[in-house]
PDB file of N, CA and C in Angstrom:
ATOM      1  N   MET A  19     -23.516 202.161 -74.124  1.00 47.00           N
ATOM      2  CA  MET A  19     -24.385 203.307 -74.216  1.00 47.00           C
ATOM      3  C   MET A  19     -25.823 202.844 -74.030  1.00 47.00           C
ATOM      4  N   PHE A  20     -26.587 203.600 -73.321  1.00 52.00           N
ATOM      5  CA  PHE A  20     -27.974 203.270 -73.025  1.00 52.00           C
ATOM      6  C   PHE A  20     -28.874 203.566 -74.212  1.00 52.00           C
ATOM      7  N   ASP A  21     -29.713 202.608 -74.558  1.00 60.00           N
ATOM      8  CA  ASP A  21     -30.661 202.765 -75.660  1.00 60.00           C
ATOM      9  C   ASP A  21     -32.060 202.854 -75.058  1.00 60.00           C
ATOM     10  N   PRO A  22     -32.691 204.011 -75.070  1.00 62.00           N
ATOM     11  CA  PRO A  22     -34.009 204.184 -74.444  1.00 62.00           C
ATOM     12  C   PRO A  22     -35.108 203.372 -75.116  1.00 62.00           C
ATOM     13  N   SER A  23     -34.870 202.859 -76.301  1.00 69.00           N
ATOM     14  CA  SER A  23     -35.921 202.095 -76.979  1.00 69.00           C
ATOM     15  C   SER A  23     -35.982 200.643 -76.479  1.00 69.00           C
ATOM     16  N   VAL A  24     -34.991 200.207 -75.706  1.00 63.00           N
ATOM     17  CA  VAL A  24     -34.985 198.836 -75.177  1.00 63.00           C
ATOM     18  C   VAL A  24     -35.909 198.784 -73.967  1.00 63.00           C
ATOM     19  N   SER A  25     -36.777 197.779 -73.964  1.00 70.00           N
ATOM     20  CA  SER A  25     -37.761 197.682 -72.880  1.00 70.00           C
ATOM     21  C   SER A  25     -37.103 197.264 -71.567  1.00 70.00           C
ATOM     22  N   GLU A  26     -37.777 197.579 -70.502  1.00 69.00           N
ATOM     23  CA  GLU A  26     -37.292 197.204 -69.170  1.00 69.00           C
ATOM     24  C   GLU A  26     -37.212 195.687 -69.042  1.00 69.00           C
ATOM     25  N   ALA A  27     -38.163 194.979 -69.615  1.00 73.00           N
ATOM     26  CA  ALA A  27     -38.172 193.518 -69.558  1.00 73.00           C
ATOM     27  C   ALA A  27     -36.944 192.940 -70.257  1.00 73.00           C
ATOM     28  N   THR A  28     -36.554 193.521 -71.376  1.00 72.00           N
ATOM     29  CA  THR A  28     -35.373 193.051 -72.108  1.00 72.00           C
ATOM     30  C   THR A  28     -34.109 193.294 -71.289  1.00 72.00           C
ATOM     31  N   VAL A  29     -34.001 194.459 -70.688  1.00 65.00           N
ATOM     32  CA  VAL A  29     -32.847 194.778 -69.842  1.00 65.00           C
ATOM     33  C   VAL A  29     -32.788 193.797 -68.677  1.00 65.00           C
ATOM     34  N   TYR A  30     -33.941 193.551 -68.052  1.00 60.00           N
ATOM     35  CA  TYR A  30     -34.001 192.618 -66.929  1.00 60.00           C
ATOM     36  C   TYR A  30     -33.549 191.224 -67.358  1.00 60.00           C
ATOM     37  N   LYS A  31     -34.048 190.766 -68.502  1.00 69.00           N
ATOM     38  CA  LYS A  31     -33.720 189.437 -69.011  1.00 69.00           C
ATOM     39  C   LYS A  31     -32.211 189.299 -69.225  1.00 69.00           C
ATOM     40  N   HIS A  32     -31.592 190.282 -69.846  1.00 67.00           N
ATOM     41  CA  HIS A  32     -30.150 190.225 -70.104  1.00 67.00           C
ATOM     42  C   HIS A  32     -29.342 190.345 -68.814  1.00 67.00           C
ATOM     43  N   THR A  33     -29.820 191.179 -67.910  1.00 69.00           N
ATOM     44  CA  THR A  33     -29.140 191.327 -66.626  1.00 69.00           C
ATOM     45  C   THR A  33     -29.193 190.021 -65.850  1.00 69.00           C
ATOM     46  N   GLN A  34     -30.327 189.369 -65.857  1.00 69.00           N
ATOM     47  CA  GLN A  34     -30.474 188.099 -65.154  1.00 69.00           C
ATOM     48  C   GLN A  34     -29.552 187.035 -65.751  1.00 69.00           C
ATOM     49  N   LYS A  35     -29.401 187.018 -67.063  1.00 71.00           N
ATOM     50  CA  LYS A  35     -28.484 186.073 -67.707  1.00 71.00           C
ATOM     51  C   LYS A  35     -27.055 186.316 -67.233  1.00 71.00           C
ATOM     52  N   LEU A  36     -26.660 187.572 -67.130  1.00 72.00           N
ATOM     53  CA  LEU A  36     -25.314 187.908 -66.657  1.00 72.00           C
ATOM     54  C   LEU A  36     -25.120 187.484 -65.199  1.00 72.00           C
ATOM     55  N   ILE A  37     -26.120 187.732 -64.376  1.00 69.00           N
ATOM     56  CA  ILE A  37     -26.041 187.344 -62.965  1.00 69.00           C
ATOM     57  C   ILE A  37     -25.948 185.832 -62.838  1.00 69.00           C
ATOM     58  N   ASP A  38     -26.739 185.103 -63.606  1.00 67.00           N
ATOM     59  CA  ASP A  38     -26.702 183.641 -63.575  1.00 67.00           C
ATOM     60  C   ASP A  38     -25.346 183.109 -64.026  1.00 67.00           C
ATOM     61  N   ALA A  39     -24.802 183.687 -65.091  1.00 70.00           N
ATOM     62  CA  ALA A  39     -23.485 183.255 -65.587  1.00 70.00           C
ATOM     63  C   ALA A  39     -22.401 183.547 -64.555  1.00 70.00           C
ATOM     64  N   ALA A  40     -22.475 184.695 -63.912  1.00 66.00           N
ATOM     65  CA  ALA A  40     -21.487 185.048 -62.890  1.00 66.00           C
ATOM     66  C   ALA A  40     -21.591 184.117 -61.695  1.00 66.00           C
ATOM     67  N   SER A  41     -22.810 183.773 -61.329  1.00 62.00           N
ATOM     68  CA  SER A  41     -23.013 182.871 -60.203  1.00 62.00           C
ATOM     69  C   SER A  41     -22.419 181.500 -60.488  1.00 62.00           C
ATOM     70  N   LYS A  42     -22.632 180.997 -61.708  1.00 65.00           N
ATOM     71  CA  LYS A  42     -22.074 179.699 -62.088  1.00 65.00           C
ATOM     72  C   LYS A  42     -20.553 179.733 -62.094  1.00 65.00           C
ATOM     73  N   ALA A  43     -19.985 180.884 -62.376  1.00 64.00           N
ATOM     74  CA  ALA A  43     -18.527 181.033 -62.401  1.00 64.00           C
ATOM     75  C   ALA A  43     -17.969 181.319 -61.013  1.00 64.00           C
ATOM     76  N   GLY A  44     -18.829 181.443 -60.025  1.00 58.00           N
ATOM     77  CA  GLY A  44     -18.373 181.690 -58.671  1.00 58.00           C
ATOM     78  C   GLY A  44     -18.245 183.161 -58.325  1.00 58.00           C
ATOM     79  N   VAL A  45     -18.657 184.032 -59.211  1.00 60.00           N
ATOM     80  CA  VAL A  45     -18.591 185.464 -58.947  1.00 60.00           C
ATOM     81  C   VAL A  45     -19.814 185.861 -58.127  1.00 60.00           C
ATOM     82  N   GLY A  46     -19.577 186.484 -57.003  1.00 60.00           N
ATOM     83  CA  GLY A  46     -20.683 186.942 -56.178  1.00 60.00           C
ATOM     84  C   GLY A  46     -21.332 185.846 -55.358  1.00 60.00           C
ATOM     85  N   GLY A  47     -20.759 184.687 -55.344  1.00 66.00           N
ATOM     86  CA  GLY A  47     -21.289 183.578 -54.572  1.00 66.00           C
ATOM     87  C   GLY A  47     -20.209 182.541 -54.391  1.00 66.00           C
ATOM     88  N   LYS A  48     -20.559 181.428 -53.822  1.00 70.00           N
ATOM     89  CA  LYS A  48     -19.583 180.382 -53.579  1.00 70.00           C
ATOM     90  C   LYS A  48     -19.312 179.612 -54.863  1.00 70.00           C
ATOM     91  N   SER A  49     -18.032 179.333 -55.094  1.00 77.00           N
ATOM     92  CA  SER A  49     -17.667 178.525 -56.246  1.00 77.00           C
ATOM     93  C   SER A  49     -18.001 177.066 -55.957  1.00 77.00           C
ATOM     94  N   GLU A  50     -17.904 176.239 -56.970  1.00 81.00           N
ATOM     95  CA  GLU A  50     -18.210 174.822 -56.809  1.00 81.00           C
ATOM     96  C   GLU A  50     -17.265 174.175 -55.802  1.00 81.00           C
ATOM     97  N   ILE A  51     -15.978 174.522 -55.848  1.00 84.00           N
ATOM     98  CA  ILE A  51     -15.016 173.937 -54.913  1.00 84.00           C
ATOM     99  C   ILE A  51     -15.321 174.382 -53.487  1.00 84.00           C
ATOM    100  N   GLU A  52     -15.722 175.642 -53.317  1.00 86.00           N
ATOM    101  CA  GLU A  52     -16.089 176.124 -51.979  1.00 86.00           C
ATOM    102  C   GLU A  52     -17.301 175.366 -51.441  1.00 86.00           C
ATOM    103  N   GLN A  53     -18.246 175.086 -52.317  1.00 87.00           N
ATOM    104  CA  GLN A  53     -19.429 174.330 -51.912  1.00 87.00           C
ATOM    105  C   GLN A  53     -19.047 172.902 -51.534  1.00 87.00           C
ATOM    106  N   GLN A  54     -18.131 172.294 -52.294  1.00 92.00           N
ATOM    107  CA  GLN A  54     -17.693 170.931 -52.001  1.00 92.00           C
ATOM    108  C   GLN A  54     -16.943 170.875 -50.670  1.00 92.00           C
ATOM    109  N   ILE A  55     -16.115 171.868 -50.422  1.00 93.00           N
ATOM    110  CA  ILE A  55     -15.376 171.905 -49.154  1.00 93.00           C
ATOM    111  C   ILE A  55     -16.343 172.084 -47.994  1.00 93.00           C
ATOM    112  N   GLU A  56     -17.318 172.948 -48.169  1.00 93.00           N
ATOM    113  CA  GLU A  56     -18.328 173.155 -47.138  1.00 93.00           C
ATOM    114  C   GLU A  56     -19.075 171.848 -46.841  1.00 93.00           C
ATOM    115  N   GLN A  57     -19.426 171.105 -47.888  1.00 94.00           N
ATOM    116  CA  GLN A  57     -20.119 169.825 -47.715  1.00 94.00           C
ATOM    117  C   GLN A  57     -19.208 168.804 -47.027  1.00 94.00           C
ATOM    118  N   ALA A  58     -17.920 168.815 -47.385  1.00 95.00           N
ATOM    119  CA  ALA A  58     -16.977 167.898 -46.756  1.00 95.00           C
ATOM    120  C   ALA A  58     -16.832 168.208 -45.271  1.00 95.00           C
ATOM    121  N   LEU A  59     -16.740 169.483 -44.931  1.00 96.00           N
ATOM    122  CA  LEU A  59     -16.637 169.866 -43.522  1.00 96.00           C
ATOM    123  C   LEU A  59     -17.881 169.450 -42.750  1.00 96.00           C
ATOM    124  N   GLU A  60     -19.024 169.575 -43.392  1.00 95.00           N
ATOM    125  CA  GLU A  60     -20.281 169.148 -42.766  1.00 95.00           C
ATOM    126  C   GLU A  60     -20.266 167.633 -42.524  1.00 95.00           C
ATOM    127  N   ALA A  61     -19.792 166.873 -43.514  1.00 95.00           N
ATOM    128  CA  ALA A  61     -19.710 165.418 -43.373  1.00 95.00           C
ATOM    129  C   ALA A  61     -18.720 165.032 -42.275  1.00 95.00           C
ATOM    130  N   ALA A  62     -17.606 165.742 -42.189  1.00 95.00           N
ATOM    131  CA  ALA A  62     -16.608 165.456 -41.153  1.00 95.00           C
ATOM    132  C   ALA A  62     -17.183 165.734 -39.767  1.00 95.00           C
ATOM    133  N   THR A  63     -17.912 166.818 -39.641  1.00 95.00           N
ATOM    134  CA  THR A  63     -18.529 167.157 -38.361  1.00 95.00           C
ATOM    135  C   THR A  63     -19.534 166.081 -37.958  1.00 95.00           C
ATOM    136  N   GLN A  64     -20.321 165.621 -38.915  1.00 95.00           N
ATOM    137  CA  GLN A  64     -21.292 164.563 -38.629  1.00 95.00           C
ATOM    138  C   GLN A  64     -20.586 163.272 -38.229  1.00 95.00           C
ATOM    139  N   ALA A  65     -19.490 162.950 -38.909  1.00 94.00           N
ATOM    140  CA  ALA A  65     -18.724 161.746 -38.564  1.00 94.00           C
ATOM    141  C   ALA A  65     -18.161 161.866 -37.151  1.00 94.00           C
ATOM    142  N   LEU A  66     -17.655 163.035 -36.811  1.00 95.00           N
ATOM    143  CA  LEU A  66     -17.104 163.255 -35.469  1.00 95.00           C
ATOM    144  C   LEU A  66     -18.198 163.122 -34.410  1.00 95.00           C
ATOM    145  N   GLU A  67     -19.358 163.691 -34.696  1.00 94.00           N
ATOM    146  CA  GLU A  67     -20.482 163.594 -33.752  1.00 94.00           C
ATOM    147  C   GLU A  67     -20.952 162.151 -33.602  1.00 94.00           C
ATOM    148  N   ALA A  68     -20.800 161.344 -34.655  1.00 95.00           N
ATOM    149  CA  ALA A  68     -21.191 159.940 -34.609  1.00 95.00           C
ATOM    150  C   ALA A  68     -20.060 159.068 -34.053  1.00 95.00           C
ATOM    151  N   ASN A  69     -18.997 159.726 -33.613  1.00 94.00           N
ATOM    152  CA  ASN A  69     -17.818 159.063 -33.047  1.00 94.00           C
ATOM    153  C   ASN A  69     -17.082 158.199 -34.072  1.00 94.00           C
ATOM    154  N   ASP A  70     -17.239 158.531 -35.353  1.00 94.00           N
ATOM    155  CA  ASP A  70     -16.480 157.870 -36.420  1.00 94.00           C
ATOM    156  C   ASP A  70     -15.196 158.693 -36.621  1.00 94.00           C
ATOM    157  N   ILE A  71     -14.289 158.525 -35.692  1.00 95.00           N
ATOM    158  CA  ILE A  71     -13.091 159.350 -35.597  1.00 95.00           C
ATOM    159  C   ILE A  71     -12.225 159.236 -36.851  1.00 95.00           C
ATOM    160  N   GLU A  72     -12.021 158.031 -37.327  1.00 94.00           N
ATOM    161  CA  GLU A  72     -11.149 157.825 -38.493  1.00 94.00           C
ATOM    162  C   GLU A  72     -11.697 158.523 -39.726  1.00 94.00           C
ATOM    163  N   ARG A  73     -12.990 158.380 -39.955  1.00 94.00           N
ATOM    164  CA  ARG A  73     -13.613 159.036 -41.116  1.00 94.00           C
ATOM    165  C   ARG A  73     -13.526 160.558 -40.992  1.00 94.00           C
ATOM    166  N   ALA A  74     -13.814 161.067 -39.814  1.00 95.00           N
ATOM    167  CA  ALA A  74     -13.732 162.513 -39.605  1.00 95.00           C
ATOM    168  C   ALA A  74     -12.319 163.008 -39.900  1.00 95.00           C
ATOM    169  N   TYR A  75     -11.323 162.290 -39.370  1.00 95.00           N
ATOM    170  CA  TYR A  75      -9.931 162.700 -39.593  1.00 95.00           C
ATOM    171  C   TYR A  75      -9.588 162.690 -41.086  1.00 95.00           C
ATOM    172  N   GLN A  76      -9.997 161.643 -41.787  1.00 95.00           N
ATOM    173  CA  GLN A  76      -9.703 161.543 -43.224  1.00 95.00           C
ATOM    174  C   GLN A  76     -10.311 162.714 -43.997  1.00 95.00           C
ATOM    175  N   ILE A  77     -11.528 163.070 -43.655  1.00 95.00           N
ATOM    176  CA  ILE A  77     -12.193 164.175 -44.368  1.00 95.00           C
ATOM    177  C   ILE A  77     -11.502 165.499 -44.051  1.00 95.00           C
ATOM    178  N   TYR A  78     -11.219 165.737 -42.766  1.00 96.00           N
ATOM    179  CA  TYR A  78     -10.524 166.980 -42.406  1.00 96.00           C
ATOM    180  C   TYR A  78      -9.165 167.062 -43.095  1.00 96.00           C
ATOM    181  N   ALA A  79      -8.444 165.949 -43.139  1.00 94.00           N
ATOM    182  CA  ALA A  79      -7.129 165.933 -43.791  1.00 94.00           C
ATOM    183  C   ALA A  79      -7.252 166.235 -45.284  1.00 94.00           C
ATOM    184  N   MET A  80      -8.289 165.698 -45.920  1.00 94.00           N
ATOM    185  CA  MET A  80      -8.508 165.963 -47.339  1.00 94.00           C
ATOM    186  C   MET A  80      -8.776 167.452 -47.572  1.00 94.00           C
ATOM    187  N   VAL A  81      -9.584 168.051 -46.702  1.00 95.00           N
ATOM    188  CA  VAL A  81      -9.868 169.481 -46.828  1.00 95.00           C
ATOM    189  C   VAL A  81      -8.571 170.268 -46.692  1.00 95.00           C
ATOM    190  N   LEU A  82      -7.731 169.893 -45.732  1.00 94.00           N
ATOM    191  CA  LEU A  82      -6.479 170.614 -45.515  1.00 94.00           C
ATOM    192  C   LEU A  82      -5.517 170.478 -46.686  1.00 94.00           C
ATOM    193  N   GLN A  83      -5.629 169.413 -47.466  1.00 92.00           N
ATOM    194  CA  GLN A  83      -4.805 169.281 -48.673  1.00 92.00           C
ATOM    195  C   GLN A  83      -5.170 170.363 -49.681  1.00 92.00           C
ATOM    196  N   HIS A  84      -6.435 170.736 -49.706  1.00 90.00           N
ATOM    197  CA  HIS A  84      -6.912 171.736 -50.665  1.00 90.00           C
ATOM    198  C   HIS A  84      -6.884 173.149 -50.100  1.00 90.00           C
ATOM    199  N   VAL A  85      -7.123 173.260 -48.793  1.00 91.00           N
ATOM    200  CA  VAL A  85      -7.153 174.566 -48.137  1.00 91.00           C
ATOM    201  C   VAL A  85      -6.344 174.440 -46.836  1.00 91.00           C
ATOM    202  N   PRO A  86      -5.020 174.567 -46.928  1.00 91.00           N
ATOM    203  CA  PRO A  86      -4.165 174.315 -45.766  1.00 91.00           C
ATOM    204  C   PRO A  86      -4.446 175.193 -44.549  1.00 91.00           C
ATOM    205  N   ASP A  87      -5.043 176.342 -44.744  1.00 90.00           N
ATOM    206  CA  ASP A  87      -5.323 177.232 -43.616  1.00 90.00           C
ATOM    207  C   ASP A  87      -6.795 177.223 -43.208  1.00 90.00           C
ATOM    208  N   SER A  88      -7.506 176.142 -43.534  1.00 93.00           N
ATOM    209  CA  SER A  88      -8.924 176.035 -43.178  1.00 93.00           C
ATOM    210  C   SER A  88      -9.070 175.922 -41.664  1.00 93.00           C
ATOM    211  N   VAL A  89      -9.617 176.960 -41.063  1.00 95.00           N
ATOM    212  CA  VAL A  89      -9.800 176.977 -39.613  1.00 95.00           C
ATOM    213  C   VAL A  89     -10.721 175.840 -39.159  1.00 95.00           C
ATOM    214  N   PRO A  90     -11.865 175.616 -39.811  1.00 96.00           N
ATOM    215  CA  PRO A  90     -12.731 174.515 -39.356  1.00 96.00           C
ATOM    216  C   PRO A  90     -12.043 173.146 -39.456  1.00 96.00           C
ATOM    217  N   ALA A  91     -11.240 172.939 -40.498  1.00 96.00           N
ATOM    218  CA  ALA A  91     -10.555 171.652 -40.645  1.00 96.00           C
ATOM    219  C   ALA A  91      -9.461 171.491 -39.597  1.00 96.00           C
ATOM    220  N   LEU A  92      -8.713 172.550 -39.317  1.00 96.00           N
ATOM    221  CA  LEU A  92      -7.670 172.478 -38.288  1.00 96.00           C
ATOM    222  C   LEU A  92      -8.286 172.213 -36.914  1.00 96.00           C
ATOM    223  N   VAL A  93      -9.362 172.911 -36.604  1.00 96.00           N
ATOM    224  CA  VAL A  93     -10.046 172.681 -35.328  1.00 96.00           C
ATOM    225  C   VAL A  93     -10.600 171.257 -35.283  1.00 96.00           C
ATOM    226  N   GLY A  94     -11.136 170.779 -36.402  1.00 97.00           N
ATOM    227  CA  GLY A  94     -11.651 169.410 -36.465  1.00 97.00           C
ATOM    228  C   GLY A  94     -10.560 168.381 -36.212  1.00 97.00           C
ATOM    229  N   VAL A  95      -9.392 168.571 -36.817  1.00 97.00           N
ATOM    230  CA  VAL A  95      -8.271 167.654 -36.588  1.00 97.00           C
ATOM    231  C   VAL A  95      -7.892 167.681 -35.105  1.00 97.00           C
ATOM    232  N   ALA A  96      -7.846 168.864 -34.522  1.00 97.00           N
ATOM    233  CA  ALA A  96      -7.517 168.977 -33.099  1.00 97.00           C
ATOM    234  C   ALA A  96      -8.557 168.252 -32.243  1.00 97.00           C
ATOM    235  N   GLN A  97      -9.820 168.353 -32.621  1.00 97.00           N
ATOM    236  CA  GLN A  97     -10.870 167.651 -31.873  1.00 97.00           C
ATOM    237  C   GLN A  97     -10.680 166.139 -31.972  1.00 97.00           C
ATOM    238  N   VAL A  98     -10.316 165.654 -33.153  1.00 97.00           N
ATOM    239  CA  VAL A  98     -10.033 164.226 -33.332  1.00 97.00           C
ATOM    240  C   VAL A  98      -8.866 163.826 -32.433  1.00 97.00           C
ATOM    241  N   GLN A  99      -7.831 164.642 -32.421  1.00 97.00           N
ATOM    242  CA  GLN A  99      -6.665 164.333 -31.603  1.00 97.00           C
ATOM    243  C   GLN A  99      -7.010 164.309 -30.117  1.00 97.00           C
ATOM    244  N   VAL A 100      -7.862 165.224 -29.684  1.00 97.00           N
ATOM    245  CA  VAL A 100      -8.301 165.219 -28.284  1.00 97.00           C
ATOM    246  C   VAL A 100      -9.075 163.951 -27.985  1.00 97.00           C
ATOM    247  N   LYS A 101      -9.977 163.577 -28.892  1.00 95.00           N
ATOM    248  CA  LYS A 101     -10.769 162.350 -28.679  1.00 95.00           C
ATOM    249  C   LYS A 101      -9.874 161.113 -28.625  1.00 95.00           C
ATOM    250  N   ASN A 102      -8.746 161.174 -29.327  1.00 95.00           N
ATOM    251  CA  ASN A 102      -7.794 160.066 -29.305  1.00 95.00           C
ATOM    252  C   ASN A 102      -6.834 160.167 -28.129  1.00 95.00           C
ATOM    253  N   GLY A 103      -6.982 161.210 -27.309  1.00 96.00           N
ATOM    254  CA  GLY A 103      -6.139 161.373 -26.132  1.00 96.00           C
ATOM    255  C   GLY A 103      -4.774 161.974 -26.416  1.00 96.00           C
ATOM    256  N   ASP A 104      -4.569 162.494 -27.617  1.00 96.00           N
ATOM    257  CA  ASP A 104      -3.274 163.062 -27.984  1.00 96.00           C
ATOM    258  C   ASP A 104      -3.322 164.581 -27.847  1.00 96.00           C
ATOM    259  N   LEU A 105      -3.251 165.044 -26.598  1.00 96.00           N
ATOM    260  CA  LEU A 105      -3.378 166.468 -26.320  1.00 96.00           C
ATOM    261  C   LEU A 105      -2.200 167.276 -26.851  1.00 96.00           C
ATOM    262  N   ASP A 106      -1.007 166.687 -26.862  1.00 96.00           N
ATOM    263  CA  ASP A 106       0.152 167.396 -27.405  1.00 96.00           C
ATOM    264  C   ASP A 106      -0.044 167.685 -28.895  1.00 96.00           C
ATOM    265  N   ALA A 107      -0.508 166.678 -29.633  1.00 96.00           N
ATOM    266  CA  ALA A 107      -0.748 166.875 -31.071  1.00 96.00           C
ATOM    267  C   ALA A 107      -1.847 167.908 -31.293  1.00 96.00           C
ATOM    268  N   ALA A 108      -2.874 167.883 -30.468  1.00 96.00           N
ATOM    269  CA  ALA A 108      -3.970 168.855 -30.590  1.00 96.00           C
ATOM    270  C   ALA A 108      -3.448 170.271 -30.354  1.00 96.00           C
ATOM    271  N   THR A 109      -2.577 170.420 -29.363  1.00 96.00           N
ATOM    272  CA  THR A 109      -1.990 171.732 -29.082  1.00 96.00           C
ATOM    273  C   THR A 109      -1.155 172.207 -30.273  1.00 96.00           C
ATOM    274  N   GLN A 110      -0.391 171.298 -30.862  1.00 96.00           N
ATOM    275  CA  GLN A 110       0.426 171.651 -32.027  1.00 96.00           C
ATOM    276  C   GLN A 110      -0.457 172.020 -33.215  1.00 96.00           C
ATOM    277  N   THR A 111      -1.531 171.298 -33.403  1.00 95.00           N
ATOM    278  CA  THR A 111      -2.450 171.600 -34.505  1.00 95.00           C
ATOM    279  C   THR A 111      -3.078 172.977 -34.305  1.00 95.00           C
ATOM    280  N   LEU A 112      -3.518 173.258 -33.096  1.00 94.00           N
ATOM    281  CA  LEU A 112      -4.140 174.557 -32.825  1.00 94.00           C
ATOM    282  C   LEU A 112      -3.134 175.698 -32.972  1.00 94.00           C
ATOM    283  N   ALA A 113      -1.869 175.414 -32.760  1.00 93.00           N
ATOM    284  CA  ALA A 113      -0.835 176.441 -32.944  1.00 93.00           C
ATOM    285  C   ALA A 113      -0.703 176.836 -34.413  1.00 93.00           C
ATOM    286  N   MET A 114      -1.221 176.011 -35.311  1.00 92.00           N
ATOM    287  CA  MET A 114      -1.179 176.294 -36.746  1.00 92.00           C
ATOM    288  C   MET A 114      -2.279 177.269 -37.169  1.00 92.00           C
ATOM    289  N   LEU A 115      -3.221 177.547 -36.274  1.00 91.00           N
ATOM    290  CA  LEU A 115      -4.306 178.480 -36.600  1.00 91.00           C
ATOM    291  C   LEU A 115      -3.746 179.880 -36.793  1.00 91.00           C
ATOM    292  N   PRO A 116      -4.366 180.643 -37.677  1.00 84.00           N
ATOM    293  CA  PRO A 116      -3.963 182.047 -37.815  1.00 84.00           C
ATOM    294  C   PRO A 116      -4.101 182.742 -36.462  1.00 84.00           C
ATOM    295  N   PRO A 117      -3.263 183.750 -36.194  1.00 81.00           N
ATOM    296  CA  PRO A 117      -3.275 184.412 -34.879  1.00 81.00           C
ATOM    297  C   PRO A 117      -4.648 184.894 -34.422  1.00 81.00           C
ATOM    298  N   ASP A 118      -5.489 185.360 -35.339  1.00 77.00           N
ATOM    299  CA  ASP A 118      -6.804 185.858 -34.935  1.00 77.00           C
ATOM    300  C   ASP A 118      -7.786 184.741 -34.628  1.00 77.00           C
ATOM    301  N   HIS A 119      -7.400 183.477 -34.872  1.00 66.00           N
ATOM    302  CA  HIS A 119      -8.256 182.327 -34.575  1.00 66.00           C
ATOM    303  C   HIS A 119      -7.616 181.397 -33.553  1.00 66.00           C
ATOM    304  N   ASN A 120      -6.519 181.770 -32.984  1.00 56.00           N
ATOM    305  CA  ASN A 120      -5.766 180.882 -32.109  1.00 56.00           C
ATOM    306  C   ASN A 120      -6.318 180.916 -30.689  1.00 56.00           C
ATOM    307  N   ASP A 121      -7.535 180.445 -30.542  1.00 53.00           N
ATOM    308  CA  ASP A 121      -8.206 180.378 -29.247  1.00 53.00           C
ATOM    309  C   ASP A 121      -8.404 178.901 -28.903  1.00 53.00           C
ATOM    310  N   GLN A 122      -7.539 178.374 -28.085  1.00 49.00           N
ATOM    311  CA  GLN A 122      -7.581 176.952 -27.761  1.00 49.00           C
ATOM    312  C   GLN A 122      -8.735 176.582 -26.855  1.00 49.00           C
ATOM    313  N   THR A 123      -9.510 177.537 -26.416  1.00 49.00           N
ATOM    314  CA  THR A 123     -10.676 177.225 -25.603  1.00 49.00           C
ATOM    315  C   THR A 123     -11.841 176.758 -26.479  1.00 49.00           C
ATOM    316  N   ALA A 124     -11.661 176.830 -27.827  1.00 48.00           N
ATOM    317  CA  ALA A 124     -12.726 176.429 -28.742  1.00 48.00           C
ATOM    318  C   ALA A 124     -13.034 174.947 -28.670  1.00 48.00           C
ATOM    319  N   LEU A 125     -12.100 174.169 -28.147  1.00 48.00           N
ATOM    320  CA  LEU A 125     -12.331 172.735 -28.022  1.00 48.00           C
ATOM    321  C   LEU A 125     -13.269 172.489 -26.872  1.00 48.00           C
TER     322      LEU A 125
END
């Protein structure tokens, strides 16, 4: 129930505390695990760009252990496979993409 005697500043202060708590819990924003996965994907992309194929593959594989349907990780694994000359494996990996993401021209 609304209490008209409560100041706007007090309402704002309590509302901000609720928003901050929700944010820390992952409500309305990225959770800690989502942030870690995003950072891992970024590191894998950097490793791939630096031609550190093994490191990129390891990071993408780790992401897929936690998020098996991660489109960026699946595409990353396929890119590693292409760089290693294993086009058949890359095709099989890309076939694992959800139907709305199954565009093999992305490589």
